[in-house]
Each structure stands twice: as structure tokens, then as C-alpha cells.
Amino acid sequence: MKTIKPATFEAWEKLAQQELRDRPVESLEKDYGGINVRPAYFVQDVPETVAGETPGVAPYTRGVRASMYANRPWTIRQYAGFSTAKESNQFYRKNLAAGQKGLSVAFDLATHRGYDSDHARVTGDVGKAGVAIDSIEDMKVLFDGIPLDKMSVSMTMNGAVIPVMAMFIGAAKEQGVSAEQLSGTIQNDVLKEFMVRNTYIYPPEPSMRIVGDVMEYAYQHMPKFNSISISGYHMHEAGASAMQELAFTLGDGMEYVRAAQQRGLDIDDFAPRLSFFFGIGMNFFLEIAKLRAARQLWAKIMEDLGAKNPRSKMLRTHTQTSGVSLTEQDPQNNIVRTAFEAMAAVLGGTQSLHTNSFDEAIALPSDASARIARNTQLILTHETGITDIVDPLGGSYYVEALTAKLVAGAAKIIKQVEENGGMTKAVASGWPSRQIEKSAALRQTRIDKGEDVIVGVNRFVLEEESEFLTRQIDNDEVRNQQILGLKKVRKNRDNSAVQTALKALTDCAQSGEGNLLAVAVDAAEKRASLGEISTAMEKAFGRYEGEAKIISGVFSQAYEGDAQYNILLERIKNYEKKHGRRPVIYIAKMGQDGHDRGAKIIATAFGDMGFVVNFGSLFETAYEVAKHLKNMQVDAVGISSLAAGHKTLVPELIGLMKNQGQGHIPVVVGGVIPRDDYQYLFDAGVAEIFGPGTNVLQAAFAVLNRIEGQKTNL
């Protein structure tokens, strides 16, 4: 048999150059967030270690189980929750009957931030971006008819993890299911909250104690339950590159392992119950390589930390298709995007998967869109043949080379973090957040300039968008129902016993002795509310208020020499000559939504363009924003809304501004807002609405036009 000499990059480069003729081969190369990717790869690009890697064997690059999906497919775990516990329960039971294999609970922002539904700060948030939980009675309704000794339950909860876990454990007990029988996962990843998502409650140090108490309680009482899910998903959504998502997520994981070790727990006793959560975006092969690299890196990290049990070295992960890749424009395209992302997650070796609904860039999923999202996974499982082969892309020159590049790049960032004291110190300094914000801003400039094509947004745009039904939640009705439920619970409970239990919780928090979750379970069973349990700990820990810092220079550098950008700069200079100052915009984040990617991109861009930008604090009420505005000279107000509180909070703010003589100041709104709500907001006095996919430069022109008295609805 004739031996064929392996192809080389140099040979390919010579052939490619003949085809390109008038431009260098380097023009075909791409930068994937710090990874330089060329169009062709060869056997020489593959690390020598690849040939010896086996699925189910450390470092698990090829999968954590030898048989992977050929034996058992991944778990279809759709993330859902909205309105009341009763409505969410009906939704869960319907999906389980239709083929879903596990539950993944989304809580509303009031619950995330430790507030009862009757608290003045959450008027626009109750039941809007998840299910409202105020007491153990709500938790019992949420899982009514769902056998918790048989059903695996995942819960995305961090800030209010103590009361939520306490109510889950208590509700299961009253269903006849012991803590030892419960299986599933609680996110409990608070470092990520301080980095990107911001649904924290307490300062970092006591928050880390809470993480440790949950891990310790689960180790002692819940052997089938994963006490932490270390999340890169929210970093992905905030704009992190694949390399950043890997490095910062695994860095967080190292901090949690050390926190458990400092409590005297043996790494091989708790590490097999650690799990991860990654986002999956549209760069197909990069996302596949990311999951493979994560497993390889984690195996080495755990070995260095002293793990000997093979299961301690396995990185098991849930994945979710990207929300930020979904578009408001031509949204049926999102069905295709989600299918590609789901396939990437599966080819990357995920253990469970959530597929987003196509309408999530606009509103909560409808029943029809949720069915399509779930069926996407069923079709992948049963119709594509993808479950028949273990790691089908193993050995691919490109995938293996990309995996190696991600491993090397992420390891370099992790080393930098470690040399500076670890992720807790890094998060406190704000360095990871700034890196992610820079990455997000750069991505936005590429989209706005058309360098990164988004079908239906900056290329192949529809002349007229079709209409379709979206799920609407009556916030006032849900909140009223929750308040009635709270009143009933408080009326029927033994208030003396509740106060005794809450004092014990405060004492536990203040003394540093005992386990907070163990004490909270007693309080929850006595019918203490979620807000009361959170407040009991807040008396000892205080409530954390983060400081928003805005990066600069990204947009001015990216748009240097751009004709339209220069026109805007000139207009702002002329405004300054005329008025003696630059135009001033106040950017507000009202309600309990901590996702601030969009608001920070706008703040960064407008600042680079010449506006004076005042960025408000997170979690403010309409009254607090109006109070700031009363004492400021401001030309426009921008409101960022991603959690469906716009119909409550925006009109309230406009009314307060009118009352204090600022009704002439244009108010613009950006974020996830159903088109059905546009007219409602215009009628309330909103000047402009910028939905997902809005070009930032065009938005700046529109805001400046409004400031100068010109009307331009985008």
C-alpha cells in the first residue's frame, strides 16, 4: 500500500495563495476572542496526547462516560417558571408528560433578591421573569403532583439560596420525601453574581460562608443532590469570550473547592457532586471545543488540588443555548439558531440541556414556542443519529487544535488570577467584569459595523415584521395573589415560634457558628417567609451595594475614521458650542433585574461618542431615580429593561418626572420589550424604544435628535 505523505500548512498556504491572487492568506484568519483561527488544519496541529485519549478516562476530553449517549441520552431539562406557583406547576406537569426528563426552576427577581412579594421594591418584578415564591406553601404548590423522590430538580438560585433550599427541603418533607431522597442541583454560585449577573444580597465574605454552609449541609444530609452548579452561562450572556468563560468559571470552581476544604471536608467526599453550567453560542466548533477543554482543564485542576477519586475529576455540566444570540427581528430564525447551538452542546458532551424558545428575545415563552424548543431536543435525540457515536468529532484536526488552544489560553488566565490571590480577590477588584465588558463592547461594534453578520438584523433584513402571540403576565394580578397568600400564611402560623426561629438564624449568622441552612429549614417549616429569612441574615451581614464602573475607548477606537461616527461627534461638538456643555444622559436600571450588559454597552458607547453619561445604581425604584433626576441637569433619560417590569416602572417614573417639572425631558427605553407593549409605552410618554439588535450608533443619533427636539422613531 502506498504511503501518502501528510499534508502540511505550508503546502496548503501555497495553493490557497494561488486562488486568492490579490490578498494574503492571513486575511482569511479570524480572531475568536483571543484565539487566532486559520481556515485549514492538519495532523501536525493536533497534540500528540490526543491519540491516547479515551472516553470515560481522565482527562475526560472525549466525555465523562465511556458509552456517553449510546447508552443514555442527555437529560432534557427545560428552564421555566413564571407567574404563580400554581401556573408554573401546570406548565411543568404538561412538559413532563410530553417528554421532558427533569425540572429546572426559574424564580422571579423578587425571590432572587430576598424580597417578599409585598415589598415596595418589587412592584414591577413579581412573577415576571420566573415564579414567585414567598413561603413553603408556594413551594408545596410548585411541586404538587410531582414526586420529588423520583424527579430530579434543578434550581437557579444564588442570593436567596438559604430560604429557597430551606423551603424546598421542607416542602419535600411534607410531601413525605426526606432530604436524603432528593436529587438535583442548586446553583449556589455567588462569585458569578458579583461578576456579571448581580442578583446578590449580602457582601462577598458572608456570601461565601453561605455557599459553604449549603455545600456542608448537602454533604451531610443530601447525598444525591448537587450543592453547587458553577456557572459560566451568565458570563457568556454578559459578553465573555469562550476563553474568558472557561477561565473565570473554573477559577470560581477552585474557590468553592478550597472553601469546602477549609471546613474540613475531604475533596473526594464532596467533589463528585459538583456540577457546572455553560452557555452555548453560535460559533459552532468553538462551543464544542469549549466543553471538551473545560473537562480537560478541570481534571488537571482537581488533581492539583488533591483529588484521587476519578469522579472528583469529572466535569459534569448542564448547558443552555444562548439567550443573547436570539433576535427580536425575524424571530423564527431563532429556531434554527437554537437547533445549531443544541447540536454543539451535544457534540461537546453535555450531561443535560435547555433549549431556548424562539420568542425569548421578546417575552416569556408561549406554550407553542416552548413545545418547539423541547421538540428540538427530541428530534436531536431520535432522528439525527447523534446519540449512536461517542465523541464523533474526536480526532478532527480543527476541533482538537481548537480544544488545545482553549486549554492553553484559559490556563494562562487562571494562572494570572491565582498569582493575584484567586477569584474572590479578582472579583472584588472588578478585573474579570471589566474584561468581560470590553469583550461585549467589541462584539457590539462588530455587529453594528456589519463585520459580524446577524441574519435579519444587519443583513437580509425583512421590510415588514410578522406578528405573533407572546405570553403576557398580569403583574398586578400575580402580586395581589401572592400578597393574599402571604397574609393567609402569617395569620395561620405561630408567630411567636416564627420569631424565635428567625432570631436563631440571626444569631447563627452573627456568631459564625452552626449551619445557616439547617437553622433556616426550621424557620421555613414554621412558615417564616422568604423575605423574613433573608432579613434575619441581613441583620448580621448587611445588604451589599455594588459600584458600577464603565469602561471607555472601545467604541472610539473601533469607529475611528467612520463617516457616520464623525458626523455624530461633530453634532455633539456643535451642541457643546451652543449650550456650553455636552448633552447629558442618565441611564437607569430600575427593579430587581441585575443583567446590565445592555445598559453598560450603551453607557460605554455614548460616553465615547461625547455624551456625558450618568449611570445609576442597580435595583433602584422609580422614586429613587426621580429623586436623582430632580437634582441634576439632564437632557435625556435611558431606561434599560430586560425583566418585563417596563409597563409598571416606566410610566411610574415618567409620572414622577412630570410632577417635579421634568416632563419635557425625553425618556427612551431599551431591552426585551414585546412589540405589543410599544404603543402602551408611547402613550405613557416614552420617546424612543430600542429593542434587541438595535444599532448603537443609530440609537445615539435618535437620542440626540430627541434632545434637540427632532422626532425619529427607529
XYZ file of C-alpha atoms in Angstrom:
714
model
C 0.000 0.000 0.000
C 1.363 3.372 -0.984
C 2.124 5.734 1.924
C 0.659 9.191 1.442
C 2.743 11.980 2.869
C 0.667 14.080 5.323
C -0.424 17.452 4.036
C 1.201 20.495 5.607
C 0.063 24.011 6.301
C 2.814 25.321 4.074
C 1.598 23.239 1.127
C -1.962 24.425 1.654
C -0.855 28.029 2.022
C 0.884 27.872 -1.342
C -2.240 26.516 -3.074
C -4.532 28.949 -1.306
C -2.348 31.896 -2.267
C -2.710 30.969 -5.934
C -6.501 31.109 -5.555
C -6.509 34.353 -3.586
C -4.150 36.106 -6.013
C -4.530 39.672 -4.764
C -4.695 39.294 -0.974
C -2.650 37.492 1.682
C -3.681 34.195 3.249
C -3.714 35.966 6.633
C -6.845 37.835 5.534
C -8.754 34.556 5.922
C -7.812 34.237 9.586
C -10.290 35.050 12.359
C -9.911 36.225 15.941
C -12.200 34.225 18.232
C -11.805 36.229 21.426
C -8.044 35.956 21.682
C -7.725 32.737 19.645
C -6.338 33.137 16.159
C -8.058 30.650 13.811
C -6.912 29.909 10.283
C -9.017 28.194 7.573
C -7.155 24.866 7.377
C -5.742 22.427 9.951
C -3.622 19.301 9.564
C -2.399 16.349 11.585
C 0.620 18.343 12.706
C -1.714 20.756 14.511
C -3.130 18.032 16.746
C -1.422 17.476 20.131
C 0.329 14.107 20.376
C -1.676 13.275 23.529
C -4.940 13.136 21.541
C -4.215 9.659 20.163
C -4.166 8.192 23.669
C -7.405 9.787 24.949
C -10.387 7.549 25.674
C -13.992 8.487 26.514
C -14.682 7.929 30.212
C -10.999 8.201 31.195
C -9.195 11.246 32.618
C -8.744 13.952 31.446
C -12.230 13.259 30.003
C -11.726 15.405 26.889
C -13.811 12.856 24.972
C -16.586 12.631 27.578
C -17.128 11.725 31.219
C -18.665 8.321 30.423
C -17.298 5.611 28.147
C -20.624 4.984 26.407
C -21.990 8.553 26.614
C -25.311 8.926 24.718
C -25.065 5.491 23.102
C -26.163 4.157 26.494
C -28.283 7.030 27.775
C -29.046 10.396 26.098
C -28.535 13.684 27.887
C -31.303 14.942 30.187
C -33.821 17.308 28.596
C -34.060 19.904 31.358
C -36.065 22.928 30.233
C -35.642 26.001 32.450
C -39.028 27.537 33.221
C -41.040 29.416 35.792
C -43.457 32.327 35.665
C -46.392 33.911 37.418
C -47.648 31.912 40.409
C -46.553 28.515 41.702
C -49.867 27.069 40.521
C -49.391 28.188 36.892
C -45.764 27.030 36.823
C -46.770 23.655 38.284
C -49.289 23.146 35.471
C -46.615 24.066 32.902
C -44.117 21.615 34.433
C -46.566 18.726 34.528
C -47.551 19.293 30.904
C -43.896 19.323 29.772
C -43.019 16.227 31.800
C -45.919 14.383 30.194
C -44.583 15.430 26.759
C -41.093 14.021 27.215
C -39.108 16.400 29.420
C -36.915 14.406 31.826
C -36.062 16.846 34.615
C -37.201 20.134 36.091
C -35.260 23.391 36.055
C -36.902 26.152 38.076
C -36.698 29.856 37.246
C -37.564 32.152 40.144
C -38.742 35.732 39.810
C -36.378 38.569 40.650
C -38.120 39.423 43.911
C -37.346 35.891 45.108
C -33.749 36.084 43.839
C -33.140 39.265 45.770
C -34.688 38.016 49.016
C -37.859 40.133 48.998
C -41.417 39.036 49.701
C -43.941 39.931 47.017
C -45.466 42.673 49.184
C -42.188 44.609 49.460
C -42.271 48.124 47.980
C -39.109 47.495 45.927
C -40.586 44.718 43.799
C -43.817 46.189 42.454
C -42.816 45.530 38.832
C -40.975 42.239 39.311
C -43.360 39.753 40.912
C -43.925 36.690 38.705
C -42.455 38.361 35.616
C -39.147 36.596 34.901
C -39.799 33.486 36.954
C -42.114 32.055 39.560
C -42.853 33.965 42.771
C -42.058 32.058 45.971
C -42.878 33.669 49.307
C -43.279 30.710 51.656
C -43.149 26.951 51.982
C -46.812 26.929 50.913
C -45.812 28.288 47.488
C -43.084 25.657 47.230
C -45.574 22.890 48.028
C -47.878 24.122 45.257
C -44.948 24.390 42.818
C -44.236 20.667 43.150
C -47.772 19.441 43.712
C -48.241 16.073 41.985
C -44.531 15.862 41.124
C -42.835 13.068 43.131
C -39.662 14.637 44.489
C -38.196 11.244 45.392
C -38.192 10.369 41.681
C -37.838 13.708 39.840
C -34.502 15.500 39.573
C -34.938 19.229 40.243
C -32.513 21.963 39.254
C -32.966 25.429 40.766
C -31.237 28.577 39.571
C -30.791 30.422 42.850
C -27.854 32.214 44.422
C -28.550 35.261 46.593
C -31.581 33.760 48.368
C -30.255 30.209 48.278
C -30.790 29.671 52.029
C -34.565 30.343 52.160
C -35.223 28.667 48.800
C -33.345 25.495 49.751
C -34.975 25.525 53.194
C -38.445 25.722 51.644
C -37.609 23.041 49.070
C -36.413 20.663 51.789
C -39.428 21.497 53.968
C -41.924 21.088 51.120
C -40.427 17.711 50.213
C -40.670 16.583 53.832
C -44.361 17.493 53.918
C -44.748 15.509 50.673
C -43.260 12.536 52.517
C -39.823 12.774 50.884
C -36.711 13.046 53.063
C -33.721 15.248 52.264
C -31.694 12.069 51.626
C -34.036 11.150 48.763
C -33.848 14.486 46.938
C -31.859 14.651 43.716
C -30.998 17.633 41.564
C -28.857 20.762 41.660
C -28.885 24.197 43.258
C -26.791 26.849 41.509
C -25.343 28.452 44.684
C -22.637 30.229 42.634
C -22.368 33.650 44.209
C -18.994 34.742 42.797
C -20.552 34.852 39.345
C -23.266 37.141 40.731
C -20.700 39.729 41.810
C -19.020 39.397 38.420
C -21.908 39.663 35.934
C -25.468 38.807 36.961
C -25.754 40.901 40.142
C -28.570 39.079 41.949
C -26.541 39.104 45.143
C -27.884 40.098 48.554
C -25.033 40.049 51.069
C -21.374 41.139 50.793
C -18.836 38.683 49.321
C -17.430 37.266 52.573
C -20.737 36.212 54.205
C -21.987 35.139 50.778
C -19.083 32.705 50.560
C -19.984 31.412 54.030
C -23.500 30.711 52.746
C -22.062 28.775 49.789
C -20.041 26.667 52.206
C -22.983 26.067 54.552
C -25.131 24.787 51.672
C -22.332 22.505 50.472
C -21.774 21.197 54.008
C -25.485 20.582 54.653
C -25.875 18.742 51.360
C -22.812 16.615 52.089
C -24.266 15.642 55.481
C -27.951 15.233 54.574
C -28.444 15.145 50.769
C -26.096 12.553 49.216
C -27.919 12.589 45.843
C -28.068 16.382 45.495
C -25.516 18.651 43.765
C -24.923 21.530 46.172
C -23.403 23.888 43.610
C -23.550 24.470 39.860
C -20.628 26.636 38.850
C -21.934 28.858 36.104
C -20.253 30.259 33.047
C -23.599 30.768 31.321
C -24.183 34.238 32.741
C -20.640 35.264 31.807
C -21.395 34.059 28.272
C -24.576 36.145 28.230
C -22.706 39.176 29.579
C -20.349 39.013 26.598
C -17.407 36.876 27.770
C -15.292 35.200 25.128
C -15.108 31.411 25.225
C -11.666 31.621 26.790
C -12.854 34.051 29.476
C -15.918 31.933 30.226
C -13.694 28.889 30.704
C -11.086 30.610 32.855
C -13.377 32.532 35.160
C -15.830 29.653 35.618
C -13.145 27.140 36.505
C -11.457 29.774 38.685
C -14.705 30.137 40.626
C -14.843 26.362 40.945
C -11.387 26.318 42.512
C -12.500 28.865 45.108
C -15.519 26.778 46.079
C -13.410 23.620 46.408
C -10.986 25.418 48.697
C -13.855 26.851 50.749
C -15.135 23.317 51.339
C -11.653 22.035 52.162
C -11.224 24.811 54.727
C -14.293 23.405 56.512
C -12.503 20.121 56.883
C -14.325 18.329 54.062
C -12.286 15.835 52.096
C -12.179 16.744 48.414
C -13.165 13.243 47.302
C -16.206 13.308 49.593
C -17.838 16.378 48.026
C -16.241 16.904 44.603
C -18.209 14.136 42.833
C -21.362 16.199 43.482
C -20.030 19.417 41.925
C -21.565 20.396 38.595
C -21.141 23.148 36.019
C -23.327 25.246 33.721
C -22.106 26.694 30.418
C -23.706 28.845 27.745
C -23.638 27.669 24.130
C -23.430 30.298 21.414
C -23.426 30.372 17.640
C -19.726 29.712 16.956
C -20.392 26.025 16.393
C -16.957 24.393 16.622
C -15.686 26.837 19.242
C -18.528 25.875 21.596
C -17.855 22.158 21.062
C -14.177 22.685 21.819
C -15.043 24.784 24.877
C -16.812 21.909 26.629
C -14.018 19.489 25.720
C -11.416 21.955 27.033
C -13.396 22.511 30.248
C -13.275 18.809 31.091
C -9.570 18.577 30.349
C -8.724 21.634 32.439
C -10.906 20.603 35.393
C -9.354 17.132 35.594
C -5.896 18.707 35.930
C -7.113 21.355 38.406
C -8.732 18.772 40.674
C -5.678 16.539 40.548
C -3.538 19.512 41.626
C -5.981 20.197 44.495
C -5.545 16.656 45.778
C -8.413 14.691 44.224
C -7.810 10.966 43.802
C -11.306 9.641 43.065
C -11.846 9.625 39.268
C -15.378 11.030 39.769
C -13.886 14.059 41.532
C -12.015 14.900 38.341
C -15.055 14.663 36.056
C -16.564 17.950 34.946
C -20.283 17.270 34.539
C -22.231 20.113 33.011
C -25.659 21.422 32.175
C -25.777 23.687 29.148
C -28.228 26.217 27.780
C -28.449 27.654 24.314
C -27.644 31.345 24.238
C -30.248 33.953 25.040
C -28.106 36.792 23.749
C -27.912 35.201 20.287
C -31.715 35.365 19.954
C -33.038 38.280 17.908
C -36.214 40.288 18.121
C -36.093 40.774 14.343
C -37.412 37.875 12.236
C -37.578 35.750 15.416
C -38.405 32.448 13.715
C -34.712 32.435 12.753
C -34.102 31.738 16.429
C -35.499 28.227 15.995
C -32.605 27.493 13.638
C -30.064 29.199 15.892
C -31.196 27.184 18.895
C -31.014 23.910 16.934
C -27.403 24.597 15.898
C -26.449 25.579 19.444
C -28.145 22.487 20.866
C -26.208 20.278 18.452
C -22.959 21.973 19.516
C -23.761 21.275 23.182
C -24.419 17.614 22.421
C -21.323 17.178 20.241
C -19.402 18.830 23.086
C -20.650 16.189 25.532
C -23.159 17.943 27.803
C -25.000 15.972 30.519
C -28.227 17.985 30.356
C -29.560 20.703 28.087
C -32.048 23.562 27.962
C -33.053 24.862 24.543
C -34.374 28.419 24.398
C -37.704 29.290 22.864
C -37.618 31.439 19.735
C -39.620 34.290 21.309
C -37.422 34.790 24.393
C -35.808 37.931 22.973
C -39.251 39.491 23.239
C -41.202 37.908 26.077
C -41.635 34.827 28.245
C -42.043 31.699 26.070
C -45.527 30.846 24.825
C -46.778 27.258 25.049
C -46.200 26.853 21.299
C -42.629 28.170 21.334
C -41.785 26.096 24.423
C -43.013 22.987 22.601
C -40.751 23.723 19.621
C -37.786 24.251 21.963
C -38.394 20.946 23.738
C -39.001 19.075 20.466
C -35.692 20.390 19.135
C -34.016 18.139 21.686
C -36.310 15.203 20.981
C -35.516 15.463 17.264
C -31.785 15.619 18.012
C -32.124 12.543 20.201
C -34.248 10.365 17.959
C -33.793 11.498 14.351
C -30.190 12.584 13.770
C -28.163 9.530 14.784
C -26.106 11.795 17.034
C -26.592 9.501 20.038
C -25.111 6.471 18.289
C -21.481 7.625 18.382
C -19.327 8.694 21.334
C -17.462 11.981 20.681
C -17.953 11.885 16.893
C -15.660 14.883 16.361
C -12.794 13.404 18.370
C -9.696 13.414 16.187
C -10.889 16.273 13.982
C -7.797 18.320 13.192
C -9.657 21.566 13.749
C -11.621 20.583 16.864
C -8.585 19.065 18.567
C -6.401 22.074 17.725
C -9.105 24.463 18.917
C -9.529 22.477 22.134
C -5.788 22.717 22.782
C -5.764 26.464 22.133
C -8.631 26.998 24.573
C -6.910 24.879 27.206
C -3.690 26.858 26.875
C -5.376 30.274 26.788
C -7.729 29.636 29.710
C -4.908 28.099 31.763
C -2.886 31.279 31.250
C -5.741 33.446 32.584
C -6.307 31.102 35.542
C -2.595 31.280 36.385
C -2.777 35.086 36.318
C -5.778 35.045 38.668
C -4.082 32.572 41.027
C -0.905 34.630 41.187
C -3.007 37.586 42.322
C -4.819 35.757 45.124
C -7.609 33.782 43.443
C -11.063 34.540 42.066
C -12.566 36.022 45.236
C -9.948 38.779 45.227
C -10.190 39.144 41.460
C -13.973 39.569 41.621
C -13.656 42.107 44.439
C -11.220 44.125 42.300
C -13.629 44.114 39.354
C -10.969 42.891 36.912
C -12.932 39.941 35.431
C -16.012 42.132 34.980
C -14.035 44.743 33.083
C -12.520 42.098 30.803
C -15.964 40.712 30.008
C -17.428 44.190 29.441
C -14.635 45.000 26.989
C -15.304 41.762 25.123
C -19.045 42.552 24.981
C -18.434 46.081 23.698
C -16.067 44.858 20.984
C -18.651 42.308 19.862
C -21.299 45.048 19.675
C -19.109 47.262 17.495
C -18.506 44.374 15.081
C -22.248 43.745 14.799
C -23.090 47.422 14.361
C -20.471 47.799 11.645
C -21.637 44.629 9.886
C -18.352 42.796 10.412
C -20.232 40.058 12.282
C -23.346 39.166 10.301
C -26.620 38.589 12.163
C -29.281 37.411 9.718
C -32.377 39.586 9.923
C -30.595 42.260 11.966
C -27.706 43.737 9.993
C -28.083 41.642 6.796
C -31.094 40.136 4.989
C -33.480 42.353 6.929
C -37.247 41.976 6.462
C -39.091 45.015 5.186
C -42.009 44.203 7.444
C -42.028 42.001 10.562
C -44.837 39.482 11.034
C -46.811 39.481 14.258
C -47.201 36.540 16.628
C -48.643 35.984 20.072
C -46.461 36.346 23.164
C -47.110 35.294 26.745
C -48.332 38.167 28.887
C -48.156 38.165 32.684
C -50.518 40.421 34.638
C -48.018 41.657 37.199
C -50.650 43.351 39.358
C -52.833 40.234 39.477
C -49.922 37.942 40.351
C -48.681 40.305 43.042
C -52.151 40.612 44.550
C -52.463 36.818 44.681
C -49.074 36.495 46.340
C -49.902 39.165 48.909
C -53.157 37.380 49.779
C -51.205 34.150 50.192
C -48.676 35.859 52.457
C -51.427 37.318 54.633
C -53.012 33.873 54.977
C -49.708 32.255 55.977
C -48.955 34.961 58.541
C -52.457 34.736 60.001
C -52.438 30.963 60.462
C -48.891 30.441 61.777
C -47.500 30.555 65.313
C -45.866 33.977 65.141
C -44.029 33.508 68.422
C -42.392 30.329 67.123
C -41.508 32.110 63.870
C -39.800 34.992 65.676
C -37.828 32.537 67.830
C -36.671 30.683 64.703
C -35.708 33.931 62.943
C -33.728 35.129 65.968
C -31.868 31.819 65.989
C -30.987 32.437 62.336
C -29.676 35.943 63.066
C -27.659 34.596 65.993
C -26.207 31.862 63.772
C -25.209 34.451 61.170
C -23.666 36.803 63.758
C -21.759 34.173 65.719
C -20.361 32.306 62.732
C -21.251 29.065 64.480
C -23.705 26.488 63.204
C -25.106 25.892 59.736
C -27.371 28.605 58.310
C -29.339 26.220 56.101
C -30.068 23.851 58.981
C -31.436 26.724 61.077
C -33.392 28.136 58.101
C -35.149 24.807 57.470
C -36.697 25.100 60.932
C -37.804 28.691 60.222
C -39.307 27.729 56.843
C -41.239 24.826 58.356
C -42.661 27.215 60.941
C -43.876 29.335 57.968
C -41.357 32.173 58.083
C -41.468 33.901 54.716
C -38.604 34.129 52.245
C -38.214 37.837 52.934
C -38.184 37.296 56.697
C -35.496 34.596 56.461
C -33.386 36.830 54.207
C -33.833 39.824 56.504
C -32.841 37.753 59.543
C -29.445 37.160 57.934
C -29.249 40.715 56.596
C -29.337 41.969 60.207
C -25.975 40.271 60.676
C -24.433 40.555 57.220
C -25.855 43.797 55.801
C -27.002 44.210 52.172
C -24.361 44.665 49.505
C -24.435 47.567 47.054
C -22.154 47.181 44.068
C -20.429 50.075 42.340
C -20.960 50.421 38.592
C -17.804 51.295 36.664
C -17.919 51.992 32.947
C -15.064 51.194 30.561
C -14.134 53.618 27.779
C -12.304 53.768 24.484
C -13.696 50.636 22.807
C -16.191 52.387 20.511
C -13.986 55.385 19.721
C -11.201 53.032 18.622
C -13.499 50.712 16.644
C -15.215 53.591 14.825
C -12.110 55.662 14.133
C -12.467 57.168 10.644
C -16.104 56.053 10.248
C -18.099 58.743 8.400
C -21.339 58.421 10.389
C -19.466 58.313 13.687
C -17.605 61.501 12.751
C -20.903 63.216 11.890
C -22.223 62.373 15.364
C -19.048 63.658 17.023
C -19.360 66.904 15.078
C -23.009 67.321 16.103
C -22.121 66.863 19.749
C -19.314 69.430 19.424
C -21.818 71.883 17.912
C -24.238 71.156 20.777
C -21.476 71.962 23.252
C -20.683 75.251 21.482
C -24.347 76.243 21.557
C -25.154 75.211 25.145
C -21.780 75.483 26.854
C -21.822 71.798 27.768
C -22.177 68.382 26.211
C -25.562 66.572 26.167
C -26.234 64.680 29.396
C -27.975 61.300 29.595
C -28.931 59.445 32.761
C -29.073 55.647 32.345
C -31.279 53.861 34.864
C -31.753 50.214 35.846
C -34.981 50.006 37.827
C -36.397 46.974 39.576
C -34.510 43.885 40.688
C -33.006 42.857 37.338
C -29.220 42.781 37.615
C -28.433 41.958 33.962
C -26.625 45.143 32.970
C -24.811 44.175 29.762
C -27.065 46.302 27.550
C -27.039 49.307 29.867
C -23.253 49.232 30.172
C -22.738 48.894 26.414
C -24.908 51.969 25.878
C -23.103 53.862 28.647
C -19.704 52.964 27.192
C -20.706 53.825 23.631
C -22.445 57.108 24.454
C -19.504 58.162 26.627
C -17.075 57.505 23.776
C -19.344 59.446 21.411
C -19.203 62.558 23.573
C -22.282 62.380 25.783
C -21.935 62.982 29.499
C -23.192 59.707 30.950
C -24.535 59.305 34.468
C -25.040 55.621 35.278
C -27.493 54.960 38.086
C -27.225 52.284 40.739
C -28.730 48.861 40.193
C -32.074 47.903 41.759
C -33.473 51.414 42.170
C -37.157 52.245 42.411
C -38.811 54.802 40.134
C -38.989 57.158 43.118
C -35.231 56.880 43.740
C -34.396 57.556 40.084
C -36.728 60.570 40.030
C -35.074 61.881 43.188
C -31.659 61.754 41.485
C -33.019 63.479 38.380
C -34.576 66.283 40.415
C -31.130 67.465 41.464
C -29.464 67.027 38.084
C -29.205 68.861 34.802
C -30.079 66.093 32.372
C -31.136 66.134 28.707
C -32.386 62.556 28.317
C -33.177 59.525 30.453
C -32.449 56.000 29.213
C -34.114 53.051 30.923
C -32.811 49.517 30.467
C -35.435 46.803 30.963
C -34.825 43.073 30.497
C -37.210 41.513 33.001
C -40.658 42.704 31.892
C -41.155 45.362 34.541
C -41.368 48.147 31.941
C -45.174 48.509 31.948
C -45.128 49.213 35.680
C -41.883 51.078 36.301
C -41.509 53.288 33.213
C -44.919 55.041 33.443
C -44.340 55.490 37.184
C -41.034 57.263 36.560
C -42.488 59.465 33.797
C -45.322 60.477 36.133
C -42.862 61.404 38.887
C -40.736 63.405 36.423
C -43.807 65.368 35.306
C -44.715 66.118 38.905
C -41.288 67.637 39.524
C -41.309 69.746 36.354
C -39.185 67.452 34.165
C -41.881 66.205 31.818
C -40.102 67.802 28.862
C -37.053 65.544 29.215
C -37.210 62.714 26.649
C -37.331 59.213 28.114
C -36.046 56.351 25.965
C -36.303 52.644 26.762
C -34.169 49.718 25.618
C -34.218 45.989 26.206
C -36.506 42.975 25.936
C -39.872 44.587 25.246
C -42.673 42.899 23.268
C -43.820 44.963 20.279
C -47.342 44.613 21.650
C -46.190 46.858 24.521
C -44.652 49.583 22.340
C -47.845 51.628 21.945
C -48.578 51.341 25.652
C -45.173 52.890 26.412
C -45.501 55.557 23.718
C -48.880 56.509 25.182
C -47.232 56.742 28.609
C -44.762 59.291 27.216
C -41.775 57.245 26.024
C -39.940 58.967 23.152
C -37.988 56.043 21.662
C -37.840 52.268 22.149
C -34.713 50.323 21.260
C -35.271 46.573 21.083
C -32.655 43.796 20.896
C -30.380 44.179 17.887
C -30.583 47.974 17.780
C -27.527 49.586 16.201
C -25.904 51.627 18.981
C -24.734 54.406 16.646
C -28.271 54.788 15.264
C -29.600 54.865 18.827
C -27.192 57.689 19.677
C -28.420 59.708 16.672
C -32.039 59.096 17.732
C -31.394 60.230 21.315
C -29.535 63.353 20.159
C -32.386 64.136 17.774
C -34.858 63.919 20.655
C -32.684 66.149 22.838
C -32.605 68.703 20.033
C -36.361 68.468 19.502
C -36.455 66.239 16.425
C -38.750 63.196 16.231
C -37.250 59.961 14.871
C -38.832 56.661 15.823
C -36.462 53.822 14.920
